[in-house]
Amino acid sequence: MVRQAAKPKPDMSYSDYIASGTRLARLEADDMPNYAAMSYAELREEMKSRGMFKGGKKQRMISVLEDQFRYMRTEHRKNPFRQAEIDLRERPEMMLTSDFKSDPSRISFMDLPGEIRNMIYDLALFEPAESDFEQAGDWQINAVGDTFFLPRSEAYWSELDLTTLRGDRTLSVLHVLGALDKQIRKEVQTFFWAHVHVTITVKYSGQAYYYVVRRFLEKIGPLGRTALAGLTVHRRRKDYSQAQHQDFQALMVLLRDCKTLRTLDLSLPIHMVMGPPDRKAMEGFFLQGQHLVSPSIDALVGALHSIPQLRFVRLYTVSKHDVGQHLGYDDFAVFALTGARAGLLVREVRKRLQTRIEIEFHIMGDIEQAESYEEWLSWKAANTG
């Protein structure tokens, strides 16, 4: 049995395809050209105009061109905002509001009450049902390193531009609306971030967790951070790489911008929270019984207490016992940041956060009776000798 070669996919993107007024008109009319009636030279010219191969058998070229038309017709029907795109393409001066002169006798969009504009934004962003957002609520994003994408786009590695939310046709609605006017751009992006709870899945266990969270908050920009309603970041496996303390510090600064954040769900194992600036404080706390004065815990508590709209926080602060390799095999660091001692640090976090009584805090970490440093060293020597 001879295996037939798979038909090539259309080489031209949808946006490039409809850049031609003739091709767009045929899609609108659902009028496929009669490729079978074309000459060989005409078919080659059609292929050339689409950036495809320029030769081959006549029947194969007809088949490829017909398949491309069917594919583009499907893409066109899936785009609920094509008429707005057509209008903007036919009247490009509308994209330059400084040059476009409106009719003074007609009410403009910005003359509408804010409530009406928000209703329009809601329809544009979260309708129809097959859109990427579907409805206001939980919005799923996957993260691989510095790349963020919608789960359904993972196979195509289509990176999502978090500044303009540009990744495919529906997402680009924010970009198109925002290009009309600076005030509209601010309103529509603020409306979007205020009506979604973002859930990010860190796809691979080896990634630096804090780095991913920090880069997300950086990429959505000041406008996105200010309007963001909810954020959850989780990973598929509960193991954590190096301490990442610099990323933790940067993350705390960015969180202070999230003034309308209402819910926050993060994994912050205590060995990732505490860093070199906390070494002296931990020595005084564990070895001398002093009050814990930790710059990192203060930064965490200060960041969360500075968010006036915050009402629910869940932090996974549990540290695994096998983090010694990430702590440089420093005996005191391993002692302080694992086991029961880590539980005492978790208790300090709980105690300081819960002074904000209107917030529901869930600090996930065990608190156990901790042995002294001398007892721990004796246990270590007995078990490694």
Short mmCIF file of C-alpha atoms in Angstrom, two decimals, residues 78-352:
data_model
loop_
_atom_site.label_atom_id
_atom_site.label_comp_id
_atom_site.label_asym_id
_atom_site.label_seq_id
_atom_site.Cartn_x
_atom_site.Cartn_y
_atom_site.Cartn_z
CA LYS A 78 -14.89 32.05 13.53
CA ASN A 79 -13.97 35.73 13.70
CA PRO A 80 -16.94 37.58 15.25
CA PHE A 81 -15.28 40.97 14.83
CA ARG A 82 -14.46 40.77 11.12
CA GLN A 83 -16.78 43.64 10.19
CA ALA A 84 -14.99 46.00 12.56
CA GLU A 85 -11.68 44.89 11.04
CA ILE A 86 -13.05 45.47 7.53
CA ASP A 87 -14.24 48.97 8.46
CA LEU A 88 -10.88 49.86 9.97
CA ARG A 89 -9.00 48.50 6.97
CA GLU A 90 -11.21 50.44 4.52
CA ARG A 91 -10.97 53.64 6.58
CA PRO A 92 -7.45 53.59 8.09
CA GLU A 93 -7.75 57.25 9.06
CA MET A 94 -10.06 56.09 11.86
CA MET A 95 -7.03 54.55 13.57
CA LEU A 96 -5.47 58.00 13.84
CA THR A 97 -7.86 59.88 16.07
CA SER A 98 -5.86 63.09 15.78
CA ASP A 99 -6.59 63.18 12.01
CA PHE A 100 -10.13 61.85 12.02
CA LYS A 101 -12.81 64.53 12.15
CA SER A 102 -16.03 63.28 13.69
CA ASP A 103 -19.45 64.53 12.75
CA PRO A 104 -20.35 67.04 15.50
CA SER A 105 -24.02 66.27 15.04
CA ARG A 106 -23.53 62.62 16.06
CA ILE A 107 -22.85 61.39 19.56
CA SER A 108 -19.42 59.80 19.95
CA PHE A 109 -18.56 56.62 21.81
CA MET A 110 -16.87 58.57 24.59
CA ASP A 111 -20.07 60.61 25.07
CA LEU A 112 -21.86 57.46 26.21
CA PRO A 113 -22.19 56.89 29.97
CA GLY A 114 -19.43 54.78 31.50
CA GLU A 115 -21.92 52.02 32.34
CA ILE A 116 -22.91 51.72 28.67
CA ARG A 117 -19.27 51.64 27.54
CA ASN A 118 -18.60 48.86 30.05
CA MET A 119 -21.54 46.87 28.68
CA ILE A 120 -20.02 47.19 25.20
CA TYR A 121 -16.60 46.12 26.48
CA ASP A 122 -18.22 43.12 28.15
CA LEU A 123 -19.85 42.04 24.89
CA ALA A 124 -16.67 42.60 22.91
CA LEU A 125 -14.37 40.74 25.30
CA PHE A 126 -16.44 37.91 26.70
CA GLU A 127 -18.91 37.12 23.92
CA PRO A 128 -19.69 35.09 21.88
CA ALA A 129 -19.44 31.75 23.63
CA GLU A 130 -16.63 30.44 21.41
CA SER A 131 -14.32 33.35 22.22
CA ASP A 132 -11.08 32.79 24.10
CA PHE A 133 -12.39 34.35 27.27
CA GLU A 134 -15.96 33.00 27.01
CA GLN A 135 -17.00 34.81 30.16
CA ALA A 136 -15.66 36.91 32.94
CA GLY A 137 -14.05 34.63 35.50
CA ASP A 138 -11.10 32.26 35.56
CA TRP A 139 -8.64 32.76 32.70
CA GLN A 140 -6.11 29.96 32.19
CA ILE A 141 -2.54 30.63 31.05
CA ASN A 142 0.38 28.21 30.73
CA ALA A 143 3.96 29.33 31.30
CA VAL A 144 7.20 27.91 29.97
CA GLY A 145 10.13 30.05 30.99
CA ASP A 146 9.51 33.55 29.72
CA THR A 147 6.67 32.49 27.39
CA PHE A 148 2.96 32.66 28.23
CA PHE A 149 0.30 31.10 26.06
CA LEU A 150 -3.29 29.86 26.16
CA PRO A 151 -3.50 26.10 26.78
CA ARG A 152 -5.19 25.45 23.44
CA SER A 153 -2.34 27.27 21.65
CA GLU A 154 0.42 25.22 23.25
CA ALA A 155 0.80 22.92 20.27
CA TYR A 156 1.44 25.89 18.02
CA TRP A 157 3.71 27.69 20.50
CA SER A 158 1.76 30.90 19.99
CA GLU A 159 3.09 33.34 22.54
CA LEU A 160 0.58 35.66 24.14
CA ASP A 161 1.51 39.34 24.20
CA LEU A 162 0.37 40.24 27.71
CA THR A 163 0.79 43.97 27.13
CA THR A 164 -1.82 44.17 24.36
CA LEU A 165 -3.36 40.70 24.89
CA ARG A 166 -2.58 39.95 21.29
CA GLY A 167 -2.35 36.28 20.44
CA ASP A 168 -5.07 35.48 17.97
CA ARG A 169 -8.23 36.98 16.48
CA THR A 170 -10.37 37.34 19.60
CA LEU A 171 -7.56 38.50 21.83
CA SER A 172 -6.65 41.19 19.34
CA VAL A 173 -10.01 42.88 20.02
CA LEU A 174 -8.32 44.62 22.94
CA HIS A 175 -5.53 45.73 20.65
CA VAL A 176 -7.93 47.03 17.97
CA LEU A 177 -10.12 48.88 20.45
CA GLY A 178 -7.10 50.26 22.26
CA ALA A 179 -5.65 51.61 19.02
CA LEU A 180 -8.66 53.86 18.56
CA ASP A 181 -8.02 56.12 21.52
CA LYS A 182 -5.75 56.25 24.58
CA GLN A 183 -8.71 56.61 26.92
CA ILE A 184 -10.47 53.63 25.32
CA ARG A 185 -7.28 51.56 25.59
CA LYS A 186 -7.05 52.33 29.29
CA GLU A 187 -10.73 51.60 29.88
CA VAL A 188 -10.93 48.34 27.93
CA GLN A 189 -7.75 46.85 29.38
CA THR A 190 -8.74 47.91 32.89
CA PHE A 191 -12.17 46.35 32.37
CA PHE A 192 -10.63 43.09 31.19
CA TRP A 193 -8.14 42.64 34.04
CA ALA A 194 -10.77 43.66 36.59
CA HIS A 195 -13.09 40.85 35.47
CA VAL A 196 -10.76 37.86 35.28
CA HIS A 197 -8.98 35.71 37.82
CA VAL A 198 -5.74 34.62 36.16
CA THR A 199 -4.57 31.07 36.84
CA ILE A 200 -1.04 30.35 35.62
CA THR A 201 0.29 26.81 35.40
CA VAL A 202 4.08 26.57 35.49
CA LYS A 203 4.46 23.71 33.09
CA TYR A 204 7.81 22.21 34.06
CA SER A 205 9.11 21.51 37.54
CA GLY A 206 12.62 22.81 36.80
CA GLN A 207 11.46 26.38 36.15
CA ALA A 208 12.17 29.18 38.60
CA TYR A 209 8.74 29.74 40.15
CA TYR A 210 9.25 33.31 41.39
CA TYR A 211 10.73 34.28 38.03
CA VAL A 212 7.56 33.21 36.21
CA VAL A 213 5.30 35.16 38.60
CA ARG A 214 7.51 38.22 38.42
CA ARG A 215 7.66 38.17 34.62
CA PHE A 216 3.88 37.86 34.36
CA LEU A 217 3.35 40.94 36.53
CA GLU A 218 6.01 42.83 34.58
CA LYS A 219 4.51 41.91 31.21
CA ILE A 220 0.95 43.02 32.00
CA GLY A 221 2.38 46.43 32.83
CA PRO A 222 1.28 49.05 35.40
CA LEU A 223 -2.25 49.17 33.95
CA GLY A 224 -2.73 45.41 34.23
CA ARG A 225 -1.24 45.24 37.72
CA THR A 226 -3.43 48.07 38.97
CA ALA A 227 -6.63 46.43 37.67
CA LEU A 228 -5.85 42.70 38.22
CA ALA A 229 -8.65 41.07 40.25
CA GLY A 230 -7.20 37.67 41.14
CA LEU A 231 -4.03 35.62 40.68
CA THR A 232 -3.26 31.94 41.22
CA VAL A 233 0.06 30.40 40.21
CA HIS A 234 0.63 26.70 40.65
CA ARG A 235 2.90 24.03 39.29
CA ARG A 236 2.35 20.42 38.38
CA ARG A 237 4.83 19.02 40.87
CA LYS A 238 5.64 20.26 44.34
CA ASP A 239 9.37 20.57 44.02
CA TYR A 240 11.27 23.81 43.91
CA SER A 241 14.56 24.90 42.46
CA GLN A 242 17.08 27.29 43.95
CA ALA A 243 16.10 29.93 46.46
CA GLN A 244 15.40 32.61 43.79
CA HIS A 245 15.57 35.30 46.45
CA GLN A 246 16.19 38.20 44.05
CA ASP A 247 13.05 37.29 42.10
CA PHE A 248 11.14 37.09 45.39
CA GLN A 249 12.23 40.61 46.30
CA ALA A 250 11.24 41.95 42.87
CA LEU A 251 7.88 40.15 43.14
CA MET A 252 7.10 41.86 46.46
CA VAL A 253 7.69 45.28 44.86
CA LEU A 254 5.37 44.45 41.93
CA LEU A 255 2.63 43.15 44.24
CA ARG A 256 2.38 46.57 45.82
CA ASP A 257 1.08 47.87 42.47
CA CYS A 258 -1.85 45.41 42.54
CA LYS A 259 -4.17 47.75 44.39
CA THR A 260 -7.42 46.06 43.29
CA LEU A 261 -6.23 42.47 43.77
CA ARG A 262 -8.89 40.59 45.75
CA THR A 263 -7.56 37.01 45.80
CA LEU A 264 -4.01 35.65 45.78
CA ASP A 265 -2.95 32.00 45.75
CA LEU A 266 0.80 31.33 45.60
CA SER A 267 3.38 28.75 46.57
CA LEU A 268 5.95 30.48 48.77
CA PRO A 269 7.99 27.78 50.53
CA ILE A 270 9.82 29.32 53.45
CA HIS A 271 13.26 28.38 52.09
CA MET A 272 12.41 30.46 49.00
CA VAL A 273 11.20 33.42 51.05
CA MET A 274 14.19 33.67 53.34
CA GLY A 275 17.46 34.81 51.78
CA PRO A 276 20.94 36.12 52.66
CA PRO A 277 19.53 39.34 54.23
CA ASP A 278 17.71 37.15 56.78
CA ARG A 279 20.72 35.07 57.89
CA LYS A 280 21.61 37.21 60.92
CA ALA A 281 17.97 37.47 61.99
CA MET A 282 17.53 33.68 61.81
CA GLU A 283 20.69 33.10 63.87
CA GLY A 284 19.40 35.44 66.57
CA PHE A 285 15.96 33.83 66.45
CA PHE A 286 17.06 30.18 66.61
CA LEU A 287 20.32 30.38 68.55
CA GLN A 288 19.69 33.23 70.98
CA GLY A 289 15.92 33.33 71.32
CA GLN A 290 15.64 36.85 69.96
CA HIS A 291 12.61 38.38 68.27
CA LEU A 292 12.71 37.65 64.52
CA VAL A 293 13.47 40.79 62.50
CA SER A 294 13.35 39.44 58.95
CA PRO A 295 13.57 41.81 55.97
CA SER A 296 11.98 39.18 53.72
CA ILE A 297 9.01 38.44 55.97
CA ASP A 298 8.57 42.17 56.47
CA ALA A 299 8.55 42.63 52.69
CA LEU A 300 5.92 39.89 52.25
CA VAL A 301 3.69 41.21 55.03
CA GLY A 302 4.14 44.81 53.90
CA ALA A 303 3.25 43.98 50.29
CA LEU A 304 0.07 42.11 51.23
CA HIS A 305 -1.00 44.70 53.79
CA SER A 306 -0.56 47.47 51.18
CA ILE A 307 -3.29 46.01 48.92
CA PRO A 308 -6.55 47.57 50.15
CA GLN A 309 -8.94 45.32 48.15
CA LEU A 310 -7.33 42.03 49.21
CA ARG A 311 -9.80 39.66 50.87
CA PHE A 312 -8.40 36.14 50.44
CA VAL A 313 -4.82 34.88 50.55
CA ARG A 314 -3.53 31.31 50.43
CA LEU A 315 0.20 30.73 50.70
CA TYR A 316 1.81 27.31 50.52
CA THR A 317 4.81 27.78 52.79
CA VAL A 318 5.82 24.15 53.29
CA SER A 319 9.51 23.46 52.63
CA LYS A 320 10.63 19.97 51.68
CA HIS A 321 13.24 18.27 53.83
CA ASP A 322 15.54 17.60 50.87
CA VAL A 323 16.41 21.22 50.03
CA GLY A 324 19.99 20.95 51.27
CA GLN A 325 21.41 20.89 47.75
CA HIS A 326 19.69 24.21 47.02
CA LEU A 327 21.06 25.77 50.21
CA GLY A 328 24.68 25.04 49.42
CA TYR A 329 24.93 22.36 52.11
CA ASP A 330 25.13 25.12 54.71
CA ASP A 331 24.38 23.32 58.01
CA PHE A 332 22.68 26.26 59.67
CA ALA A 333 20.61 27.17 56.59
CA VAL A 334 19.43 23.56 56.25
CA PHE A 335 18.62 23.47 59.97
CA ALA A 336 16.69 26.76 59.92
CA LEU A 337 14.75 26.25 56.69
CA THR A 338 13.62 22.63 56.95
CA GLY A 339 11.48 20.54 59.23
CA ALA A 340 10.12 21.92 62.48
CA ARG A 341 12.25 25.09 62.35
CA ALA A 342 10.64 26.09 59.07
CA GLY A 343 7.33 25.67 60.91
CA LEU A 344 8.38 28.31 63.43
CA LEU A 345 9.11 30.73 60.60
CA VAL A 346 5.72 29.94 59.09
CA ARG A 347 4.14 30.79 62.44
CA GLU A 348 5.85 34.17 62.34
CA VAL A 349 4.38 34.80 58.88
CA ARG A 350 0.91 33.81 60.07
CA LYS A 351 1.09 35.94 63.17
CA ARG A 352 2.09 39.09 61.28
#
